[in-house]
C-alpha cells in the first residue's frame, strides 16, 4: 500500500474532522433549544414555481414540434403492432425460433418457442404482441442513441463532462416526476411511453460503452495502427470489438430497463398491452394474475436479451460461413417452409390463429390460494422477522438507538449506564485506531457511532451537510465538495429536506444489505458456473417483472410500511451488485490469473488479492447502479406507503404540479449523484493506490 | 354511408324537423373513443354506455387510458369521453381540464360513493362494541402493529389522494395513527392479508368497490356529517375540535371532449342523460369479480334486461 503518499495530500488532514465533530457535538447538544435545527424551514425559495413558469413557456414553444415527433414515432410502432397481430402465432413463433437458432443454437430456440407458447396458452398473446411492438421501437432507439452518445463522450472529454451528470439525471429522476410535462409535450398515447422508457433505459448503454472503449488495451490499438488501419477501421474493427463484452453488458441492461418501463407506458395508456394487464391486476392486488402477466414481460426481456447476446458471439456466424451454400441456408429454408405451411394451416385450424379459451392455462386461483394459506399459517413467523429487522436494524438507523431502544421494541429501557457504555465502546474503538495511527478509521468510528446513536432523520441538518461535504472534499476534492454542498443546500431551500432524509435512510439501509449479500452472491457465482446459471434468470426476472408484482406477497406478509419498502428496494437493487461483481471477477484477464496460479497462490489469495482489486472498477459501477436502482425504487415503495421523496412525487402528480414533482425528482437525483461521485473518487484512489492507473 | 344519409333525408322530410336529428344518427362513422381506466366498476360504467351507443349505430372504441393522462387525451379527442371521474381522487386534473376549454363536464354518473372507515369480521370479534366509533376508544391496541404500538393503526388512503384522517382521529379523540397505504393495490393487499391472518383491520375505504364482493367489510358508525363541522369546533360531537363528523358524500362525474357536441350531438346527449346507480353496478361487479363472469357477457345481459332504463335516454337524445 502506498497510502502514505496519499496521506500527505493536503486535503486529507484530520484537523477539519476534529472541527466538524466539535461543531456537530455542539449542534446536537443545543438541537432541542433551537427549533430550526431540527425542523428545517418549509420552503425558502419557490423553486417549484420557477420550474412551472419555465415549463409552461417550454411546452408552449415546443409543443408543435414534439407532437410531430409523436406522430412520426407512431408509424413504426403501429406497423410493428399490426404486423404482429396479423401473423398467426405459430408463424411468429417460427420466425423468432429461427432468429434464436441463428443466434445461439437449439437451446435458445427451445426457450424462445416455449416462452412464446406461454403467452399463447395464458391468453395474453394479443397483449404480448402489442408490448413487443412498443419494445421493438423503444429498445433500438435506446441502444443506438446510447451507443452514439457514448462514442461522442468517449472522443471528447468536454462532451463526457456534460453527458455524465445528464445520465445520472435520466436514470434517477423518476418518470412520474416528468410525466406531466411529457404528456403536455407529446400528447396522449403509447409514444409517450416509448420516449419515457428510452430516456430511462439508455444510460446503462452509454456508461458501459464508454467503460468498454476506455478499457481497450493500448497493445491492441498499436497492433492495429501497425497493420495500417485507418481511423475508421481502428474504431470499428479494433476498439468496438475489443469493447464488445462491455457494450453487450450495456445492451443487456438497456433491454432489461426498457422492459421494466413497459409498466410506465401502460400507466399512460393508449394501447392494450401486457403492461396494462399487469397494472389492472396489481390494482386489484391479485398476485396470481399479475404474476402470470408479469412473467410475460420477463420472458420477452430474456428472449430479446439472449438473442442479442447470441449474435455478438461471432463464432457461430463464422463457422456457418464456411459451410457449403445449401447447408448454410438450411435453417432459413426449413423455417420458411414451416412458416408458410403454418400460415395456411392457421386459416383452416382456428386454434392456430386464436387460441381457444377452453384450452387456456391460467393458474391464478391456486397461486392466490397458496399465498393466502402462507399468509395465514405463517403469520407469527413473518411477524417475528419483521419485528426483529425493524427494531434492531431499521429503527436504529432511522431514529437512533436513543429512541429505538424501548421496552416495547428491545424489551429493555435504554438506561443511562447503557448509553455511557455505548459511548465508551465507540470511544474505545476510536482510541484503538488512533493508537494504531489510523486516524481515518477513528473518525469513521466516531461518526458512525453518532449516527447510530441519534439516527439519520434526527440529525440536525447542518451536521449532515458538514459531514458529507467534508467527506466529499477529502476524497474527491473541491469539485465533489461543491456538488455535495450545493446539492444539500438545494434540498434545504426547496423545502424537501425531511423527505430527503427519510429517503436517504431507507435507501442506505437497503444498499448496505445489497452490498453484503449481493456482493457475496456475485463472488459465489463467479466461482461456480452452476450458481451463475441458476442466479441469472432470477436476476432477469427480478429486474423485469414489474416490482409491484413481487410487492403483493410482501404486503400480505408484512403489511404496508417501511419494512415492506425496504425488502422491495433490496429485491430490485441487489441485481446490479450481483451482476457486476460476477462480471468483474470473471473478466480478469486469463494471463494474470495464470501468472498468479503459477506463483502458487491459493484459491483464496487468488480471489481476494488478485481478482478482487482488479475487479474494483466493475464492482464500483455495480454499486453505483445499485444506488441508482434503490433511489429509483422510492417511487414504487411510495405505493406501499413509504414516506419521503417518492411520496412527494405522487402528491405532485395528483395535484398536476410539474414543478413540485421535478423538485422532488431532482432531490433523488442529487442524492444519487453525490453518493456516486464520492464513491467514484474513492475507487479512483484505490486504483491509484494499487498502481492500476 | 351515402345510402344511409339519403334515407335519413327522406325520413327527415317525412317526419319533420324533430326527427331530423334521429335520422342523421350516427352523425359520423368515426369511432367514439371511451376511456377504460383500471378498475372493474369503471369498466362496467363505460361498457354499458358504449353498448348503448352501439345500439344507436355508433362506432365505439374502448381505449385504455391512465386516470390522469386521460384528461390530457380528452383535449384533442384521442379520448372522446370518460364516465367515472371521482371527485375524491382526481385532484387538480379536473380543474385543469375544464380550464383548457376543450373538455366539458356532462353531469353526474349517479353512482353514490360512500367513503369512510370500514372494519372486518376479526375486528368485530376483538372489539365487540363496533360498529359504533366510540368502541374504538378502548380498542386501540387491538388494531396496533409493530410500527404503531401502542397506538392503533388506521390504514389510510394514499397521501396523494388527499386525506383528512389525521385531523379526524384527533377530532374523535382516538389513539390511532394514520398509515397511508400508497395505492389502491396496497389497500386491497392489506384487506386480504388481514382476512387471511384473521387479524382486526380498520381501513379507510369506499363503496362501490368489488372487494366488498369478496371480503365482509362493515362501516364504522360515525356521527353524521353536519355543515361546518370541519371548520367550526363547536359543530360536531367534540366541542373542542374540528373534523369530528362523518364525510360529506362525494360525487362521480362524466366528462367529454368539447367537440363531441358538434361531431356526435345525439351521442353527446345520450351520455349526458346516462346514469348508473349503485344498485346496477354492484351486482354486475359481483358477477365479474366474485363469480368470474366476463365483462362483455355481464354487460350484454344488463343491456338486454334493462331496456326500460336506457331506451328513454336514447329517445331523448335522438329527439
Coordinates of C-alpha atoms in Angstrom, one line a residue, chain A residues 243-693:
Chain A
X243 CA -15.1 -3.4 -26.1
X244 CA -17.8 -5.7 -27.1
X245 CA -18.2 -7.5 -23.8
X246 CA -18.8 -4.3 -22.0
X247 CA -21.1 -3.0 -24.8
X248 CA -23.1 -6.1 -24.6
X249 CA -23.4 -5.7 -20.9
X250 CA -24.9 -2.3 -21.8
X251 CA -27.3 -3.9 -24.3
X252 CA -28.4 -6.4 -21.7
X253 CA -29.0 -3.7 -19.0
X254 CA -30.8 -1.4 -21.5
X255 CA -33.0 -4.2 -22.7
X256 CA -33.9 -5.0 -19.1
X257 CA -34.6 -1.4 -18.3
X258 CA -36.8 -0.9 -21.4
X259 CA -38.9 -3.8 -20.4
X260 CA -39.0 -2.5 -16.8
X261 CA -40.6 0.6 -18.2
X262 CA -43.3 -1.2 -20.1
X263 CA -45.4 -0.7 -17.0
X264 CA -44.9 3.1 -17.1
X265 CA -46.0 3.1 -20.7
X266 CA -49.1 1.3 -19.5
X267 CA -49.9 3.9 -16.9
X268 CA -50.3 6.5 -19.6
X269 CA -52.3 4.0 -21.6
X270 CA -53.3 4.1 -25.2
X271 CA -52.6 0.5 -26.2
X272 CA -53.9 -2.7 -24.7
X273 CA -50.6 -4.1 -23.9
X274 CA -49.3 -6.6 -21.3
X275 CA -48.2 -3.7 -19.0
X276 CA -51.8 -2.6 -18.8
X277 CA -52.9 -6.1 -17.8
X278 CA -50.3 -6.2 -15.1
X279 CA -51.4 -2.7 -13.9
X280 CA -55.1 -3.7 -13.7
X281 CA -54.3 -6.8 -11.8
X282 CA -51.9 -5.1 -9.5
X283 CA -54.5 -2.5 -8.7
X284 CA -56.7 -5.4 -7.5
X285 CA -53.7 -6.9 -5.6
X286 CA -54.3 -10.2 -7.5
X287 CA -51.0 -11.8 -7.1
X288 CA -51.6 -14.8 -9.3
X289 CA -53.0 -12.8 -12.1
X290 CA -50.4 -10.2 -12.0
X291 CA -47.6 -12.7 -11.7
X292 CA -48.8 -14.6 -14.7
X293 CA -48.9 -11.4 -16.7
X294 CA -45.7 -10.1 -15.2
X295 CA -43.8 -13.2 -16.3
X296 CA -44.7 -12.4 -19.9
X297 CA -42.7 -9.2 -19.6
X298 CA -39.8 -11.1 -18.0
X299 CA -39.9 -13.7 -20.8
X300 CA -39.9 -11.1 -23.6
X301 CA -36.9 -9.4 -21.9
X302 CA -35.0 -12.7 -21.6
X303 CA -35.8 -13.6 -25.1
X304 CA -34.6 -10.4 -26.6
X305 CA -31.6 -10.2 -24.4
X306 CA -30.4 -13.8 -25.1
X307 CA -30.9 -13.4 -28.9
X308 CA -29.0 -10.1 -29.0
X309 CA -26.3 -11.6 -26.8
X310 CA -26.1 -14.6 -29.1
X311 CA -25.5 -12.5 -32.2
X312 CA -22.4 -10.9 -30.7
X313 CA -20.7 -14.3 -30.4
X314 CA -19.4 -14.2 -34.0
X315 CA -18.0 -17.8 -33.8
X316 CA -21.3 -19.3 -34.9
X317 CA -21.7 -17.0 -37.9
X318 CA -18.1 -17.6 -38.9
X319 CA -18.5 -21.4 -38.6
X320 CA -21.6 -21.2 -40.7
X321 CA -19.9 -19.1 -43.4
X322 CA -17.6 -22.0 -44.1
X323 CA -20.4 -24.4 -44.8
X324 CA -21.5 -25.0 -48.4
X325 CA -24.3 -22.8 -49.7
X326 CA -27.1 -25.3 -49.2
X327 CA -26.1 -26.2 -45.7
X328 CA -25.6 -22.6 -44.7
X329 CA -29.1 -21.7 -45.5
X330 CA -30.8 -24.9 -44.5
X331 CA -32.4 -23.3 -41.3
X332 CA -33.8 -20.5 -43.4
X333 CA -35.3 -23.0 -45.9
X334 CA -36.8 -25.1 -43.1
X335 CA -38.1 -22.1 -41.2
X336 CA -39.6 -20.6 -44.3
X337 CA -41.3 -23.9 -45.3
X338 CA -42.7 -24.4 -41.7
X339 CA -43.8 -20.7 -41.6
X340 CA -45.7 -20.9 -44.9
X341 CA -47.3 -24.2 -44.1
X342 CA -48.4 -22.9 -40.6
X343 CA -49.7 -19.7 -42.1
X344 CA -52.0 -21.6 -44.4
X345 CA -52.8 -24.1 -41.8
X346 CA -53.9 -21.3 -39.5
X347 CA -56.6 -20.4 -42.0
X348 CA -58.0 -23.9 -41.6
X349 CA -57.5 -24.6 -37.9
X350 CA -58.8 -21.7 -35.9
X351 CA -56.8 -22.7 -32.8
X352 CA -53.7 -21.7 -34.7
X353 CA -54.8 -18.1 -35.1
X354 CA -56.7 -17.6 -32.0
X355 CA -56.1 -19.9 -29.1
X356 CA -59.4 -21.3 -27.8
X357 CA -60.4 -20.1 -24.3
X358 CA -61.2 -23.6 -23.1
X359 CA -57.6 -24.6 -23.6
X360 CA -56.1 -21.6 -21.7
X361 CA -53.8 -22.4 -18.8
X362 CA -54.4 -19.8 -16.1
X363 CA -53.4 -21.0 -12.6
X364 CA -54.1 -17.7 -10.9
X365 CA -56.5 -19.2 -8.3
X366 CA -54.2 -21.8 -6.9
X367 CA -51.4 -19.2 -6.7
X368 CA -53.7 -16.8 -4.8
X369 CA -54.9 -19.6 -2.5
X370 CA -51.4 -20.6 -1.8
X371 CA -50.4 -17.1 -0.9
X372 CA -53.4 -16.7 1.3
X373 CA -52.6 -20.0 3.0
X374 CA -49.0 -19.0 3.7
X375 CA -50.1 -15.6 4.9
X376 CA -52.5 -17.1 7.3
X377 CA -50.4 -20.0 8.5
X378 CA -47.0 -18.3 9.0
X379 CA -48.3 -15.0 10.4
X380 CA -46.2 -15.5 13.5
X381 CA -43.0 -16.2 11.5
X382 CA -43.4 -13.2 9.2
X383 CA -44.3 -11.1 12.2
X384 CA -41.2 -12.1 14.0
X385 CA -38.9 -11.4 11.0
X386 CA -40.5 -8.0 10.6
X387 CA -40.1 -7.1 14.2
X388 CA -36.5 -8.1 14.5
X389 CA -35.3 -6.3 11.4
X390 CA -37.4 -3.3 12.2
X391 CA -36.4 -3.0 15.8
X392 CA -32.7 -4.0 15.5
X393 CA -31.7 -2.6 12.2
X394 CA -34.1 -0.1 10.6
X395 CA -35.2 1.9 13.6
X396 CA -31.7 2.5 15.0
X397 CA -30.6 3.8 11.6
X398 CA -33.7 6.0 11.3
X399 CA -34.2 7.5 14.8
X400 CA -31.1 6.3 16.5
X401 CA -30.6 3.9 19.4
X402 CA -31.7 6.6 21.8
X403 CA -35.2 6.3 20.5
X404 CA -35.2 2.8 19.1
X405 CA -34.5 1.1 22.4
X406 CA -37.7 0.9 24.4
X407 CA -39.4 -1.8 26.5
X408 CA -41.8 -2.4 23.6
X409 CA -39.1 -2.9 20.9
X410 CA -36.0 -4.3 22.6
X411 CA -37.6 -5.4 25.8
X412 CA -35.4 -3.1 27.8
X413 CA -35.1 0.6 28.7
X414 CA -32.1 2.4 27.5
X415 CA -30.6 3.1 30.9
X416 CA -28.1 5.9 31.4
X417 CA -25.3 3.3 32.1
X418 CA -26.0 1.7 28.8
X419 CA -25.8 5.0 27.0
X420 CA -22.5 5.6 28.7
X421 CA -21.4 2.1 27.8
X422 CA -22.2 2.7 24.2
X423 CA -20.3 6.0 24.1
X424 CA -17.4 4.2 25.9
X425 CA -17.3 1.4 23.3
X426 CA -17.2 3.9 20.5
X427 CA -14.5 5.9 22.2
X428 CA -12.5 2.8 22.8
X429 CA -12.6 1.8 19.2
X430 CA -11.7 5.2 18.1
X431 CA -8.8 5.4 20.6
X432 CA -7.6 2.0 19.5
X433 CA -7.4 3.1 15.9
X434 CA -5.7 6.4 16.9
X435 CA -3.1 4.4 18.7
X436 CA -2.5 2.3 15.6
X437 CA -2.1 5.5 13.7
X438 CA -5.3 5.0 11.6
X439 CA -7.0 8.3 12.3
X440 CA -9.4 7.9 9.4
X441 CA -10.9 4.8 10.9
X442 CA -11.0 6.5 14.3
X443 CA -13.0 9.4 12.7
X444 CA -15.3 6.9 11.0
X445 CA -15.9 5.1 14.3
X446 CA -17.0 8.4 15.9
X447 CA -19.2 9.5 13.0
X448 CA -20.9 6.1 12.6
X449 CA -21.3 5.9 16.4
X450 CA -23.0 9.3 16.5
X451 CA -25.3 8.4 13.6
X452 CA -26.3 5.1 15.2
X453 CA -27.0 6.9 18.5
X454 CA -29.0 9.8 17.2
X455 CA -30.3 8.4 13.8
X456 CA -30.2 9.8 10.3
X457 CA -33.6 11.6 10.4
X458 CA -33.0 13.2 13.8
X459 CA -29.6 14.7 12.9
X460 CA -29.6 18.4 12.8
X461 CA -29.4 19.3 9.1
X462 CA -26.1 21.3 9.3
X463 CA -24.4 18.2 10.7
X464 CA -25.4 16.2 7.6
X465 CA -24.2 18.9 5.2
X466 CA -20.9 19.4 7.1
X467 CA -20.1 15.7 7.4
X468 CA -20.9 14.7 3.8
X469 CA -19.3 17.8 2.3
X470 CA -16.1 17.3 4.3
X471 CA -16.0 13.6 3.3
X472 CA -16.6 14.7 -0.3
X473 CA -13.8 17.2 -0.1
X474 CA -11.3 14.9 1.4
X475 CA -12.0 12.1 -1.0
X476 CA -12.9 13.9 -4.2
X477 CA -11.5 17.4 -3.9
X478 CA -13.1 20.8 -4.3
X479 CA -15.5 19.9 -7.1
X480 CA -17.2 17.0 -5.4
X481 CA -17.4 19.0 -2.2
X482 CA -19.1 21.9 -4.0
X483 CA -21.5 19.4 -5.6
X484 CA -22.3 18.0 -2.2
X485 CA -22.7 21.4 -0.5
X486 CA -24.9 22.9 -3.2
X487 CA -26.9 19.7 -3.6
X488 CA -27.9 19.6 0.1
X489 CA -28.5 23.3 0.0
X490 CA -30.9 22.8 -2.8
X491 CA -32.8 20.2 -0.8
X492 CA -32.8 22.5 2.2
X493 CA -34.0 25.6 0.3
X494 CA -36.6 23.9 -1.7
X495 CA -38.2 22.6 1.4
X496 CA -37.8 18.9 0.8
X497 CA -35.2 18.2 3.5
X498 CA -37.3 15.9 5.8
X499 CA -38.5 13.8 2.9
X500 CA -34.9 13.6 1.6
X501 CA -33.6 12.3 4.9
X502 CA -36.3 9.7 5.0
X503 CA -35.3 8.6 1.6
X504 CA -31.6 8.6 2.4
X505 CA -32.2 6.4 5.4
X506 CA -34.4 3.9 3.6
X507 CA -32.0 3.6 0.6
X508 CA -28.9 3.5 2.7
X509 CA -30.3 0.7 4.9
X510 CA -31.2 -1.3 1.8
X511 CA -28.0 -0.6 -0.1
X512 CA -25.9 -1.9 2.8
X513 CA -27.7 -5.2 2.7
X514 CA -27.4 -5.3 -1.1
X515 CA -23.7 -4.7 -0.9
X516 CA -23.1 -7.5 1.6
X517 CA -25.5 -10.1 0.2
X518 CA -25.3 -9.2 -3.4
X519 CA -21.5 -8.9 -3.4
X520 CA -21.3 -12.3 -1.7
X521 CA -23.6 -13.9 -4.3
X522 CA -21.6 -12.3 -7.1
X523 CA -18.4 -13.8 -5.8
X524 CA -20.0 -17.2 -5.4
X525 CA -21.4 -17.0 -8.9
X526 CA -18.1 -16.1 -10.3
X527 CA -16.5 -19.2 -8.8
X528 CA -19.3 -21.6 -9.6
X529 CA -20.9 -21.9 -13.1
X530 CA -23.9 -23.7 -11.7
X531 CA -24.7 -21.0 -9.3
X532 CA -24.2 -18.4 -12.0
X533 CA -26.6 -20.2 -14.3
X534 CA -29.1 -20.5 -11.5
X535 CA -28.9 -16.9 -10.5
X536 CA -29.1 -15.3 -13.9
X537 CA -32.7 -16.0 -14.8
X538 CA -33.7 -15.0 -11.3
X539 CA -31.9 -11.7 -11.7
X540 CA -33.5 -11.1 -15.1
X541 CA -36.9 -11.8 -13.6
X542 CA -36.3 -9.5 -10.6
X543 CA -35.4 -6.7 -12.9
X544 CA -38.1 -7.1 -15.4
X545 CA -41.2 -8.4 -13.6
X546 CA -42.8 -5.1 -12.5
X547 CA -41.7 -4.7 -8.9
X548 CA -45.1 -4.2 -7.6
X549 CA -46.0 -7.8 -8.5
X550 CA -43.4 -9.0 -6.0
X551 CA -44.6 -6.5 -3.6
X552 CA -48.0 -8.0 -3.3
X553 CA -46.9 -11.1 -1.2
X554 CA -44.6 -8.8 0.8
X555 CA -47.6 -6.6 1.5
X556 CA -49.7 -9.6 2.5
X557 CA -46.9 -10.9 4.8
X558 CA -45.6 -7.7 6.3
X559 CA -48.3 -5.0 5.7
X560 CA -47.7 -1.5 4.4
X561 CA -44.8 0.5 5.7
X562 CA -41.1 0.8 5.8
X563 CA -40.2 -2.9 6.2
X564 CA -42.0 -3.9 3.0
X565 CA -40.4 -0.9 1.2
X566 CA -37.0 -2.0 2.5
X567 CA -37.5 -5.5 1.1
X568 CA -38.8 -4.2 -2.2
X569 CA -35.7 -2.0 -2.7
X570 CA -33.4 -4.9 -1.9
X571 CA -35.2 -7.2 -4.3
X572 CA -34.7 -4.8 -7.1
X573 CA -31.4 -3.1 -6.3
X574 CA -29.4 -6.2 -5.4
X575 CA -29.3 -7.3 -9.0
X576 CA -26.5 -5.0 -10.3
X577 CA -24.4 -5.8 -7.2
X578 CA -24.6 -9.5 -8.1
X579 CA -24.1 -9.0 -11.8
X580 CA -21.3 -6.5 -11.8
X581 CA -19.3 -8.3 -9.1
X582 CA -19.6 -11.6 -11.1
X583 CA -18.8 -9.8 -14.4
X584 CA -15.8 -8.0 -12.9
X585 CA -14.3 -11.1 -11.3
X586 CA -14.8 -13.2 -14.4
X587 CA -13.3 -10.6 -16.8
X588 CA -10.0 -10.5 -15.1
X589 CA -7.6 -11.3 -17.9
X590 CA -6.7 -15.0 -18.1
X591 CA -2.9 -14.4 -18.3
X592 CA -3.0 -12.6 -15.0
X593 CA -4.9 -15.4 -13.4
X594 CA -2.4 -17.9 -14.9
X595 CA 0.5 -15.9 -13.7
X596 CA -0.9 -15.8 -10.2
X597 CA -1.6 -19.5 -10.2
X598 CA 1.9 -20.3 -11.4
X599 CA 3.2 -18.3 -8.5
X600 CA 1.4 -20.8 -6.3
X601 CA -1.4 -18.6 -4.9
X602 CA -4.2 -20.4 -3.1
X603 CA -7.8 -20.0 -4.3
X604 CA -8.4 -17.6 -1.5
X605 CA -5.4 -15.4 -2.3
X606 CA -6.3 -15.5 -6.0
X607 CA -9.7 -14.2 -5.3
X608 CA -9.0 -11.5 -2.7
X609 CA -5.6 -10.4 -3.6
X610 CA -5.6 -10.7 -7.4
X611 CA -9.0 -10.8 -8.8
X612 CA -10.8 -8.5 -6.3
X613 CA -8.6 -5.5 -6.7
X614 CA -8.7 -5.8 -10.5
X615 CA -12.4 -6.1 -10.4
X616 CA -12.9 -2.9 -8.3
X617 CA -13.9 -0.6 -11.2
X618 CA -16.7 -3.0 -12.2
X619 CA -17.8 -3.6 -8.7
X620 CA -17.9 0.1 -8.1
X621 CA -20.0 0.5 -11.3
X622 CA -22.3 -2.1 -9.8
X623 CA -22.5 -0.2 -6.5
X624 CA -23.3 2.9 -8.4
X625 CA -26.1 1.1 -10.3
X626 CA -27.4 -0.3 -7.0
X627 CA -27.7 3.1 -5.5
X628 CA -29.4 4.4 -8.6
X629 CA -31.8 1.5 -8.6
X630 CA -32.5 1.9 -4.9
X631 CA -33.4 5.5 -5.4
X632 CA -35.5 4.6 -8.5
X633 CA -37.5 2.2 -6.3
X634 CA -38.5 5.0 -4.0
X635 CA -41.3 5.8 -6.4
X636 CA -42.5 2.2 -6.2
X637 CA -42.2 1.9 -2.5
X638 CA -44.3 5.0 -2.1
X639 CA -47.1 2.8 -3.5
X640 CA -46.8 0.7 -0.4
X641 CA -46.8 3.5 2.0
X642 CA -43.2 4.6 2.5
X643 CA -42.8 8.3 3.1
X644 CA -40.2 10.5 1.6
X645 CA -39.4 11.9 -1.8
X646 CA -41.3 9.1 -3.7
X647 CA -44.5 10.1 -1.9
X648 CA -43.8 13.8 -2.8
X649 CA -43.6 12.8 -6.5
X650 CA -47.1 11.3 -6.3
X651 CA -48.6 14.2 -4.4
X652 CA -47.2 16.5 -7.1
X653 CA -48.6 14.2 -9.8
X654 CA -52.1 14.2 -8.3
X655 CA -52.1 18.0 -7.9
X656 CA -50.8 18.3 -11.5
X657 CA -47.8 20.4 -10.2
X658 CA -45.0 19.7 -12.6
X659 CA -42.6 21.9 -10.7
X660 CA -43.0 20.2 -7.3
X661 CA -42.6 16.8 -9.0
X662 CA -39.4 17.8 -10.7
X663 CA -38.0 19.3 -7.5
X664 CA -38.6 16.0 -5.6
X665 CA -37.2 14.1 -8.6
X666 CA -34.2 16.3 -8.7
X667 CA -33.7 15.7 -4.9
X668 CA -33.5 12.0 -5.5
X669 CA -31.1 12.5 -8.4
X670 CA -28.9 14.8 -6.3
X671 CA -28.6 12.2 -3.5
X672 CA -27.7 9.6 -6.1
X673 CA -25.1 11.8 -7.8
X674 CA -23.4 12.9 -4.6
X675 CA -23.1 9.3 -3.4
X676 CA -21.8 8.3 -6.8
X677 CA -19.2 11.0 -7.1
X678 CA -17.8 10.2 -3.6
X679 CA -17.7 6.5 -4.4
X680 CA -16.1 7.1 -7.8
X681 CA -13.4 9.3 -6.3
X682 CA -12.8 6.7 -3.7
X683 CA -12.5 4.0 -6.3
X684 CA -10.0 6.1 -8.3
X685 CA -7.9 6.5 -5.2
X686 CA -8.0 2.8 -4.6
X687 CA -6.9 2.2 -8.2
X688 CA -4.1 4.6 -7.8
X689 CA -3.0 3.1 -4.6
X690 CA -2.9 -0.3 -6.2
X691 CA -1.0 1.1 -9.2
X692 CA -3.7 0.2 -11.6
X693 CA -3.7 3.6 -13.3

